Short mmCIF file of C-alpha atoms and ligand atoms in Angstrom, two decimals:
data_model
loop_
_atom_site.label_atom_id
_atom_site.label_comp_id
_atom_site.label_asym_id
_atom_site.label_seq_id
_atom_site.Cartn_x
_atom_site.Cartn_y
_atom_site.Cartn_z
CA MET A 1 -4.56 -6.64 32.76
CA LEU A 2 -4.39 -4.30 29.79
CA ILE A 3 -5.37 -5.74 26.43
CA LYS A 4 -2.70 -5.23 23.80
CA VAL A 5 -2.88 -4.73 20.04
CA PRO A 6 -3.00 -8.15 18.26
CA LYS A 7 0.34 -9.65 17.24
CA GLY A 8 1.57 -8.34 13.90
CA THR A 9 -0.75 -5.31 13.89
CA GLN A 10 -0.10 -1.71 14.88
CA ASP A 11 -1.91 1.49 15.71
CA ILE A 12 -1.29 4.47 13.52
CA LEU A 13 -1.11 7.25 16.07
CA PRO A 14 -2.13 10.89 15.57
CA GLU A 15 1.52 12.01 15.42
CA ASP A 16 2.07 9.74 12.40
CA ILE A 17 -1.20 10.18 10.57
CA SER A 18 0.01 13.13 8.47
CA LYS A 19 2.70 10.83 7.01
CA TRP A 20 -0.04 8.46 5.86
CA TYR A 21 -2.10 11.28 4.37
CA TYR A 22 1.03 12.50 2.60
CA ILE A 23 1.87 9.10 1.10
CA GLU A 24 -1.72 8.32 0.16
CA ASP A 25 -2.14 11.72 -1.51
CA ARG A 26 1.05 11.30 -3.57
CA ILE A 27 -0.04 7.79 -4.62
CA LYS A 28 -3.46 9.05 -5.72
CA GLU A 29 -1.92 12.04 -7.50
CA ILE A 30 0.36 9.84 -9.63
CA LEU A 31 -2.22 7.12 -10.28
CA ASN A 32 -4.75 9.72 -11.41
CA LYS A 33 -2.11 11.14 -13.75
CA TYR A 34 -1.78 7.70 -15.35
CA GLY A 35 -5.54 7.30 -15.71
CA TYR A 36 -6.27 4.73 -12.97
CA LYS A 37 -9.63 4.87 -11.19
CA GLU A 38 -9.98 3.86 -7.56
CA ILE A 39 -11.93 0.78 -6.55
CA ARG A 40 -12.75 -0.19 -2.96
CA THR A 41 -13.61 -3.83 -2.38
CA PRO A 42 -14.68 -5.41 0.95
CA PHE A 43 -12.05 -6.32 3.53
CA PHE A 44 -13.33 -9.91 3.45
CA GLU A 45 -14.44 -12.21 0.66
CA TYR A 46 -15.62 -15.79 0.30
CA THR A 47 -12.59 -17.99 0.96
CA ASP A 48 -12.96 -19.77 -2.35
CA LEU A 49 -12.02 -16.60 -4.21
CA PHE A 50 -8.50 -16.69 -2.77
CA VAL A 51 -8.12 -20.48 -2.93
CA ARG A 52 -8.97 -20.46 -6.62
CA GLY A 53 -7.34 -17.11 -7.36
CA ILE A 54 -4.02 -17.25 -5.53
CA GLY A 55 -3.55 -21.03 -5.79
CA GLU A 56 -4.27 -23.92 -3.45
CA SER A 57 -0.64 -24.80 -2.81
CA THR A 58 0.70 -21.30 -2.19
CA ASP A 59 2.00 -20.27 1.25
CA ILE A 60 -0.69 -17.60 1.44
CA VAL A 61 -3.54 -20.10 1.01
CA THR A 62 -2.07 -23.00 2.98
CA LYS A 63 -0.68 -21.07 5.95
CA GLU A 64 -1.41 -17.39 6.01
CA MET A 65 -5.10 -16.69 5.59
CA PHE A 66 -7.34 -15.38 8.36
CA THR A 67 -10.34 -17.56 7.64
CA PHE A 68 -13.54 -17.77 9.69
CA LEU A 69 -17.11 -18.94 9.40
CA ASP A 70 -20.02 -16.53 9.45
CA ARG A 71 -23.16 -17.37 11.44
CA LYS A 72 -24.57 -19.38 8.56
CA GLY A 73 -21.40 -21.45 8.30
CA ARG A 74 -20.04 -19.78 5.14
CA SER A 75 -16.28 -19.59 4.97
CA LEU A 76 -14.93 -16.05 4.73
CA THR A 77 -11.35 -14.76 4.57
CA LEU A 78 -9.82 -11.38 5.35
CA ARG A 79 -8.29 -10.35 2.03
CA PRO A 80 -4.59 -11.26 1.88
CA GLU A 81 -4.17 -9.32 -1.36
CA GLY A 82 -6.14 -7.13 -3.75
CA THR A 83 -5.95 -8.69 -7.21
CA ALA A 84 -8.46 -11.54 -6.77
CA PRO A 85 -11.06 -9.19 -5.19
CA VAL A 86 -10.63 -6.67 -8.01
CA VAL A 87 -11.11 -9.42 -10.59
CA ARG A 88 -14.17 -10.67 -8.69
CA ALA A 89 -15.66 -7.15 -8.81
CA TYR A 90 -14.67 -6.77 -12.48
CA LEU A 91 -16.59 -9.94 -13.36
CA GLU A 92 -19.52 -9.37 -11.02
CA LYS A 93 -20.09 -5.83 -12.29
CA SER A 94 -19.36 -6.76 -15.96
CA MET A 95 -16.82 -3.98 -16.18
CA ASP A 96 -15.78 -5.14 -19.63
CA ARG A 97 -18.97 -3.44 -20.83
CA ILE A 98 -17.70 -0.06 -19.59
CA SER A 99 -14.57 -0.25 -21.68
CA LYS A 100 -12.37 -2.88 -23.28
CA VAL A 101 -9.42 -1.98 -21.10
CA ILE A 102 -10.01 -1.00 -17.46
CA LYS A 103 -7.38 0.59 -15.23
CA LEU A 104 -8.05 0.34 -11.52
CA PHE A 105 -6.21 1.11 -8.31
CA TYR A 106 -6.78 0.31 -4.65
CA LEU A 107 -5.30 1.29 -1.37
CA GLY A 108 -6.00 -0.29 1.98
CA PRO A 109 -5.32 -3.00 4.53
CA MET A 110 -4.48 -6.62 3.66
CA PHE A 111 -4.19 -9.47 6.14
CA ARG A 112 -1.72 -12.35 6.23
CA CYS A 113 -1.05 -14.53 9.24
CA GLU A 114 2.73 -14.53 8.80
CA LYS A 115 5.41 -14.61 11.47
CA PRO A 116 5.80 -10.92 12.31
CA GLN A 117 9.23 -9.39 11.86
CA SER A 118 10.72 -6.12 10.70
CA GLY A 119 8.68 -5.04 7.65
CA ARG A 120 6.33 -8.01 7.94
CA PHE A 121 2.95 -7.54 9.56
CA ARG A 122 -0.30 -9.43 9.85
CA GLN A 123 -2.28 -6.37 8.90
CA PHE A 124 -0.45 -4.19 6.40
CA ASN A 125 -1.44 -1.66 3.77
CA GLN A 126 -0.95 -1.99 0.06
CA PHE A 127 -1.56 0.23 -2.88
CA GLY A 128 -2.05 -1.68 -6.09
CA ILE A 129 -2.92 -1.16 -9.73
CA GLU A 130 -4.51 -3.49 -12.27
CA ILE A 131 -4.88 -3.07 -16.02
CA ILE A 132 -7.52 -5.54 -17.20
CA GLY A 133 -8.30 -6.32 -20.84
CA THR A 134 -5.03 -5.98 -22.74
CA LYS A 135 -2.19 -8.27 -23.61
CA SER A 136 -0.05 -5.38 -24.85
CA SER A 137 3.50 -5.45 -23.53
CA ALA A 138 3.23 -1.66 -23.23
CA ALA A 139 0.79 -2.23 -20.36
CA ASP A 140 3.39 -4.34 -18.51
CA ALA A 141 5.91 -1.54 -18.98
CA GLU A 142 3.38 1.08 -17.91
CA VAL A 143 2.67 -0.75 -14.64
CA ILE A 144 6.38 -0.76 -13.78
CA ILE A 145 6.86 2.86 -14.85
CA THR A 146 3.79 4.03 -12.90
CA VAL A 147 4.99 2.49 -9.69
CA LEU A 148 8.50 3.86 -10.14
CA ASP A 149 6.92 7.27 -10.61
CA VAL A 150 5.17 6.90 -7.24
CA TYR A 151 8.47 5.96 -5.58
CA LYS A 152 10.19 8.87 -7.30
CA LYS A 153 7.51 11.30 -6.14
CA LEU A 154 8.13 10.14 -2.57
CA GLY A 155 11.89 10.52 -3.02
CA LEU A 156 12.84 6.83 -2.67
CA LYS A 157 16.29 6.04 -4.01
CA ASN A 158 18.51 3.03 -4.71
CA LEU A 159 15.72 0.65 -5.65
CA GLU A 160 16.43 -2.43 -7.69
CA ILE A 161 13.97 -3.65 -10.30
CA LEU A 162 14.06 -7.38 -10.97
CA ILE A 163 12.15 -8.80 -13.90
CA ASN A 164 11.52 -12.21 -15.34
CA SER A 165 9.05 -14.04 -17.53
CA VAL A 166 7.34 -17.11 -16.10
CA GLY A 167 5.83 -18.04 -19.45
CA CYS A 168 2.30 -19.08 -20.30
CA LYS A 169 0.26 -22.23 -19.63
CA GLU A 170 1.83 -23.98 -22.60
CA CYS A 171 5.54 -23.27 -22.26
CA ARG A 172 5.48 -23.33 -18.48
CA GLY A 173 3.89 -26.78 -18.45
CA ALA A 174 6.75 -28.18 -20.51
CA TYR A 175 9.31 -26.29 -18.43
CA VAL A 176 7.93 -27.59 -15.13
CA GLN A 177 8.35 -31.14 -16.44
CA LYS A 178 11.95 -30.34 -17.34
CA LEU A 179 12.57 -28.80 -13.90
CA LYS A 180 11.04 -31.81 -12.14
CA LYS A 181 13.23 -34.12 -14.16
CA TYR A 182 16.29 -32.09 -13.16
CA LEU A 183 15.28 -32.15 -9.47
CA GLU A 184 14.25 -35.81 -9.43
CA ASP A 185 17.55 -37.36 -8.33
CA LYS A 186 18.36 -34.35 -6.07
CA LYS A 187 15.04 -34.43 -4.25
CA SER A 188 16.42 -35.97 -1.09
CA PHE A 189 18.82 -32.99 -0.66
CA LEU A 190 16.03 -30.41 -0.82
CA CYS A 191 14.65 -28.82 2.37
CA LEU A 192 11.45 -30.22 3.79
CA GLU A 193 9.33 -27.44 2.32
CA CYS A 194 10.87 -27.83 -1.13
CA LYS A 195 10.25 -31.57 -1.06
CA GLU A 196 6.60 -30.69 -0.75
CA ARG A 197 6.91 -27.95 -3.39
CA TYR A 198 8.46 -30.49 -5.74
CA ASN A 199 5.14 -32.31 -5.77
CA LYS A 200 2.70 -29.44 -5.57
CA ASN A 201 4.38 -26.40 -7.11
CA PRO A 202 7.91 -27.14 -8.39
CA LEU A 203 8.42 -23.59 -9.69
CA ARG A 204 8.49 -22.34 -6.10
CA VAL A 205 11.64 -24.39 -5.44
CA LEU A 206 13.47 -21.75 -7.50
CA ASP A 207 12.57 -19.16 -4.90
CA CYS A 208 13.92 -21.06 -1.86
CA LYS A 209 16.30 -18.97 0.25
CA LYS A 210 17.99 -21.94 1.98
CA ASP A 211 21.62 -22.48 1.02
CA SER A 212 21.23 -26.22 0.45
CA CYS A 213 18.40 -25.65 -2.05
CA LYS A 214 20.11 -22.64 -3.62
CA LYS A 215 23.08 -24.86 -4.50
CA ILE A 216 20.84 -27.37 -6.25
CA ILE A 217 18.88 -24.66 -8.03
CA ALA A 218 22.05 -22.92 -9.24
CA SER A 219 22.33 -25.18 -12.27
CA ALA A 220 18.63 -25.89 -12.80
CA PRO A 221 17.17 -25.23 -16.26
CA LEU A 222 15.78 -21.69 -16.57
CA ILE A 223 12.27 -20.85 -17.65
CA ILE A 224 13.60 -17.93 -19.66
CA GLU A 225 15.43 -20.40 -21.90
CA ASN A 226 12.28 -22.44 -22.35
CA LEU A 227 9.75 -19.79 -23.33
CA CYS A 228 7.53 -20.24 -26.38
CA GLN A 229 7.88 -17.76 -29.27
CA GLU A 230 4.99 -15.58 -28.11
CA CYS A 231 6.25 -15.30 -24.50
CA LYS A 232 9.79 -14.63 -25.70
CA LEU A 233 8.61 -11.83 -27.98
CA HIS A 234 6.38 -10.36 -25.28
CA PHE A 235 9.25 -10.31 -22.78
CA SER A 236 11.64 -8.67 -25.20
CA GLU A 237 9.02 -6.01 -26.00
CA VAL A 238 8.53 -5.24 -22.30
CA LYS A 239 12.28 -4.85 -21.86
CA SER A 240 12.53 -2.66 -24.93
CA PHE A 241 9.75 -0.33 -23.64
CA LEU A 242 11.66 -0.04 -20.35
CA HIS A 243 14.96 0.62 -22.13
CA ASP A 244 13.29 3.36 -24.18
CA GLN A 245 12.20 5.03 -20.95
CA LYS A 246 15.72 4.68 -19.52
CA ILE A 247 14.54 2.37 -16.73
CA ILE A 248 17.41 0.36 -15.33
CA PHE A 249 16.39 -3.18 -14.38
CA LYS A 250 18.00 -6.51 -13.75
CA GLU A 251 16.82 -9.76 -15.24
CA ASP A 252 16.41 -12.38 -12.55
CA PRO A 253 15.72 -15.74 -14.24
CA LYS A 254 14.90 -17.33 -10.87
CA LEU A 255 12.26 -14.81 -9.91
CA VAL A 256 8.98 -16.60 -9.32
CA ARG A 257 6.30 -14.94 -7.28
CA GLY A 258 4.44 -16.28 -4.26
CA LEU A 259 1.07 -16.23 -6.00
CA ASP A 260 0.19 -18.79 -8.66
CA TYR A 261 -1.71 -16.57 -11.07
CA TYR A 262 1.26 -15.09 -12.90
CA THR A 263 1.94 -15.60 -16.60
CA LYS A 264 4.66 -13.99 -18.71
CA THR A 265 6.05 -10.89 -16.93
CA ALA A 266 6.84 -11.15 -13.22
CA PHE A 267 8.70 -8.43 -11.39
CA GLU A 268 9.71 -7.22 -7.99
CA ILE A 269 11.14 -3.97 -6.68
CA ILE A 270 13.54 -4.33 -3.80
CA SER A 271 15.31 -2.00 -1.43
CA GLY A 272 18.56 -3.28 0.08
CA GLY A 273 17.94 -1.48 3.38
CA LEU A 274 14.89 -3.60 4.20
CA GLY A 275 16.79 -6.74 5.22
CA ALA A 276 15.11 -10.11 4.76
CA GLN A 277 11.76 -8.56 3.76
CA ASN A 278 13.34 -6.54 0.98
CA ALA A 279 10.48 -6.40 -1.53
CA ILE A 280 8.69 -3.09 -1.40
CA GLY A 281 6.50 -4.15 -4.27
CA GLY A 282 5.82 -6.82 -6.82
CA GLY A 283 3.52 -7.78 -9.62
CA GLY A 284 3.19 -9.13 -13.09
CA ARG A 285 0.86 -10.37 -15.77
CA TYR A 286 -1.98 -12.76 -14.99
CA ASP A 287 -3.62 -13.70 -18.29
CA ASP A 288 -5.48 -16.77 -16.97
CA LEU A 289 -6.89 -15.52 -13.66
CA ILE A 290 -10.07 -13.97 -15.02
CA GLU A 291 -11.00 -17.18 -16.82
CA GLU A 292 -10.11 -19.24 -13.73
CA LEU A 293 -12.53 -17.12 -11.73
CA GLY A 294 -15.35 -17.77 -14.17
CA GLY A 295 -14.97 -15.03 -16.77
CA LYS A 296 -14.03 -15.20 -20.41
CA SER A 297 -10.35 -15.32 -21.26
CA THR A 298 -9.06 -11.78 -20.52
CA PRO A 299 -5.43 -10.71 -20.23
CA ALA A 300 -4.36 -8.47 -17.33
CA VAL A 301 -1.32 -7.10 -15.55
CA GLY A 302 -0.80 -5.38 -12.20
CA PHE A 303 1.29 -4.56 -9.21
CA ALA A 304 1.05 -3.97 -5.45
CA ALA A 305 3.36 -2.31 -2.93
CA GLY A 306 3.51 -2.48 0.84
CA ILE A 307 3.05 0.99 2.29
CA GLU A 308 4.67 0.19 5.67
CA ARG A 309 7.78 -1.00 3.83
CA MET A 310 7.81 2.21 1.80
CA MET A 311 7.68 4.15 5.06
CA ILE A 312 10.61 2.18 6.48
CA VAL A 313 12.65 3.06 3.38
CA ILE A 314 11.65 6.73 3.67
CA GLU A 315 12.86 6.78 7.30
CA GLN A 316 16.06 4.89 6.44
CA GLN A 317 16.91 7.21 3.59
CA GLN A 318 16.18 10.16 5.87
CA ILE A 319 13.74 11.67 3.42
CA LYS A 320 12.11 14.65 5.07
CA TRP A 321 8.42 14.35 5.85
CA PRO A 322 6.43 17.49 5.07
CA GLU A 323 5.67 19.80 7.99
CA GLU A 324 2.48 18.94 9.79
CA LYS A 325 -0.27 21.47 9.20
CA ALA A 326 -0.80 23.41 12.40
CA LEU A 327 -3.96 25.06 13.70
CA ASP A 328 -4.81 28.52 12.42
CA VAL A 329 -6.29 29.79 15.65
CA PHE A 330 -6.39 28.82 19.30
CA VAL A 331 -9.15 30.34 21.42
CA ALA A 332 -8.30 30.92 25.07
CA LYS A 333 -10.59 32.11 27.82
CA ALA A 334 -9.33 34.50 30.49
CA LYS A 335 -11.65 32.89 33.01
CA ASP A 336 -13.76 29.72 32.99
CA GLU A 337 -16.92 31.84 33.02
CA ASN A 338 -16.03 33.09 29.54
CA ILE A 339 -16.56 29.63 28.01
CA GLU A 340 -19.86 30.54 26.36
CA ALA A 341 -18.41 33.57 24.61
CA ALA A 342 -15.24 31.65 23.72
CA PHE A 343 -17.22 28.70 22.32
CA GLY A 344 -19.35 31.04 20.19
CA LEU A 345 -16.22 32.66 18.76
CA LEU A 346 -14.56 29.29 18.16
CA GLN A 347 -17.46 28.18 15.98
CA LYS A 348 -17.54 31.54 14.19
CA ILE A 349 -13.86 31.11 13.27
CA ARG A 350 -14.40 27.51 12.12
CA ASN A 351 -17.44 28.51 10.09
CA ALA A 352 -15.26 31.06 8.32
CA GLY A 353 -13.12 28.15 7.08
CA LEU A 354 -10.19 28.39 9.48
CA SER A 355 -9.01 25.56 11.70
CA ALA A 356 -9.48 26.40 15.36
CA ASP A 357 -9.59 24.74 18.74
CA MET A 358 -9.78 25.50 22.45
CA ASP A 359 -9.00 23.77 25.70
CA TYR A 360 -12.05 22.36 27.47
CA SER A 361 -10.32 21.72 30.76
CA GLU A 362 -10.65 24.32 33.48
CA SER A 363 -7.08 25.47 33.21
CA SER A 364 -5.50 28.86 33.83
CA LEU A 365 -4.88 31.29 30.99
CA LYS A 366 -1.15 30.61 31.39
CA SER A 367 -1.53 26.90 30.82
CA GLN A 368 -3.93 27.54 27.91
CA MET A 369 -1.20 29.68 26.34
CA ARG A 370 1.20 26.78 26.76
CA ILE A 371 -1.25 24.51 24.94
CA ALA A 372 -1.68 27.16 22.23
CA ASN A 373 2.08 27.31 21.78
CA LYS A 374 2.35 23.54 21.54
CA SER A 375 -0.46 23.38 18.98
CA GLY A 376 1.61 25.59 16.66
CA ALA A 377 -1.39 27.90 16.12
CA ARG A 378 -0.61 31.06 14.19
CA TYR A 379 -2.90 33.19 16.37
CA THR A 380 -4.47 32.99 19.77
CA VAL A 381 -7.69 34.81 20.47
CA ILE A 382 -8.08 35.59 24.17
CA VAL A 383 -11.62 36.10 25.38
CA GLY A 384 -11.75 38.22 28.53
CA GLU A 385 -14.81 39.59 30.31
CA GLU A 386 -13.81 43.22 30.21
CA GLU A 387 -12.95 43.23 26.50
CA PHE A 388 -15.95 41.06 25.61
CA SER A 389 -18.36 43.51 27.24
CA LYS A 390 -16.91 46.07 24.77
CA HIS A 391 -17.35 43.57 21.86
CA MET A 392 -13.59 43.18 21.71
CA VAL A 393 -11.10 40.31 22.07
CA ILE A 394 -7.32 40.16 22.32
CA LEU A 395 -5.58 38.84 19.23
CA ARG A 396 -2.05 37.50 19.76
CA ASN A 397 0.28 36.76 16.88
CA MET A 398 2.07 33.67 18.19
CA GLN A 399 5.13 34.25 16.07
CA THR A 400 5.82 37.93 16.75
CA LYS A 401 4.17 37.76 20.22
CA GLU A 402 2.40 41.01 19.33
CA GLN A 403 -0.96 41.51 21.00
CA LYS A 404 -3.77 43.90 20.18
CA GLU A 405 -7.42 44.45 20.95
CA VAL A 406 -9.69 43.74 17.98
CA LYS A 407 -13.39 44.30 17.44
CA ILE A 408 -15.20 40.95 17.31
CA ASP A 409 -16.85 42.03 14.05
CA ASP A 410 -13.41 42.58 12.50
CA LEU A 411 -11.81 39.41 13.88
CA ILE A 412 -12.27 37.14 10.87
CA ASP A 413 -10.89 39.79 8.51
CA GLN A 414 -7.90 40.30 10.80
CA LEU A 415 -7.23 36.56 10.92
P1 HAM B 1 2.78 -9.56 -3.09
O1 HAM B 1 4.16 -9.64 -3.61
O2 HAM B 1 2.28 -10.70 -2.33
O3 HAM B 1 1.86 -9.27 -4.35
O4 HAM B 1 2.64 -8.27 -2.21
C1 HAM B 1 3.01 -7.01 -2.70
C2 HAM B 1 3.77 -6.23 -1.64
O5 HAM B 1 3.02 -6.16 -0.43
C3 HAM B 1 5.09 -6.86 -1.21
O6 HAM B 1 6.12 -6.57 -2.13
C4 HAM B 1 5.32 -6.17 0.12
O7 HAM B 1 5.84 -4.87 -0.08
C5 HAM B 1 3.91 -6.04 0.67
N1 HAM B 1 3.65 -7.12 1.66
C6 HAM B 1 3.29 -8.39 1.41
N2 HAM B 1 3.14 -9.07 2.56
C7 HAM B 1 3.42 -8.20 3.56
C8 HAM B 1 3.43 -8.30 4.99
N3 HAM B 1 3.11 -9.42 5.62
N4 HAM B 1 3.77 -7.21 5.70
C9 HAM B 1 4.08 -6.03 5.08
N5 HAM B 1 4.07 -5.88 3.73
C10 HAM B 1 3.75 -6.96 2.98
C11 HAM B 1 0.52 -9.12 -4.29
O8 HAM B 1 -0.10 -8.94 -3.28
C12 HAM B 1 -0.14 -9.10 -5.66
N6 HAM B 1 -1.60 -8.95 -5.48
C13 HAM B 1 0.42 -8.00 -6.52
C14 HAM B 1 -0.20 -7.89 -7.86
C15 HAM B 1 -1.15 -7.03 -8.26
N7 HAM B 1 0.05 -8.69 -8.89
C16 HAM B 1 -0.71 -8.34 -9.91
N8 HAM B 1 -1.46 -7.34 -9.53
#
């Protein structure tokens, strides 16, 4: 029996790889423009990093982590997200000594054991950015603007930006008490999951998509109306920076994110065409995370976007992918015996900086020409015995179909 790809994962096949290169290059181009430096952290970390970082009662930690023991019995987890690992590296490498404010980006696979569905995978790719070391509301605005610039570069349209403030330790604490009080006599009408959330993480009740809970939540007190002075001011500054840059956004007072580390700004970017999994990206401020992971109190803000979801939107919006880069030269041999000469020429062409290939099967010249055609090569060089003995080859322009004999010494110049 054939072994299949694990559930929720997918191969990226050669015919699609140029799309990935294209997206990754655009992401890097924009992030470099905004001054972010790339960081690459391991694909797995000690489990504790995510339990402490993302929050013990979150869905990610309770249900979705790929956790395993190494041979010494240490618990490791495939990274479900990139923020906690970046903060771990920031602290471990004392990056605050490099500069007061650090701007980092990452790009790569994340792993969550979720129920696979359209736009939801168990291994998926994210690009993310983190600005560590500033509480400035301009940084929150920059994160949003940067990401929108990436989407714009890729041609994505009709995206909705939802923003909210989830307050700080102080004002949120008081708000959660208020919310619990409101939910207390309605608890029995909440869904099973929300009953549990009521005890462990009441804020998450606000995010429930079930109609019965939505009805209850509809008249719940809002965090936005319960922010302290500092959080209120910070939020209004973020909005004002966005207004100044003509960014259209919607305030969503019920937006709470699935990770516990957020403080103040929380935001999500959604695309209607994605169905149930409509968030192509999300992020926010996390002013307490660095201290919770053992560092000194350091404010930070960031964002991450799912690349597969971006690709779905690109396909849906029928945005044209760039043409795949074809081979420069295909080398064909008139007869199998000419392989040595053909191979020598092939390497000579490659060494001159052109892309070139040949067919290693023992196929006829006619079928090699078919392969050459399919490869999209601009030229085919045909190595035949008679010409080769005269230090010549046949050069065929695949577009005009013109053919001429060329001296081997002149071949590279001609190409
Ligand atoms: P997140 O909202 O959990 O945030 O994930 C960000 C994005 O990753 C989502 O909006 C979605 O596009 C994509 N994504 C998440 N799960 C899946 C999945 N199972 N399949 C496909 N795509 C998925 C974070 O991860 C935070 N670390 C973002 C952040 C950075 N906050 C501050 N800094």
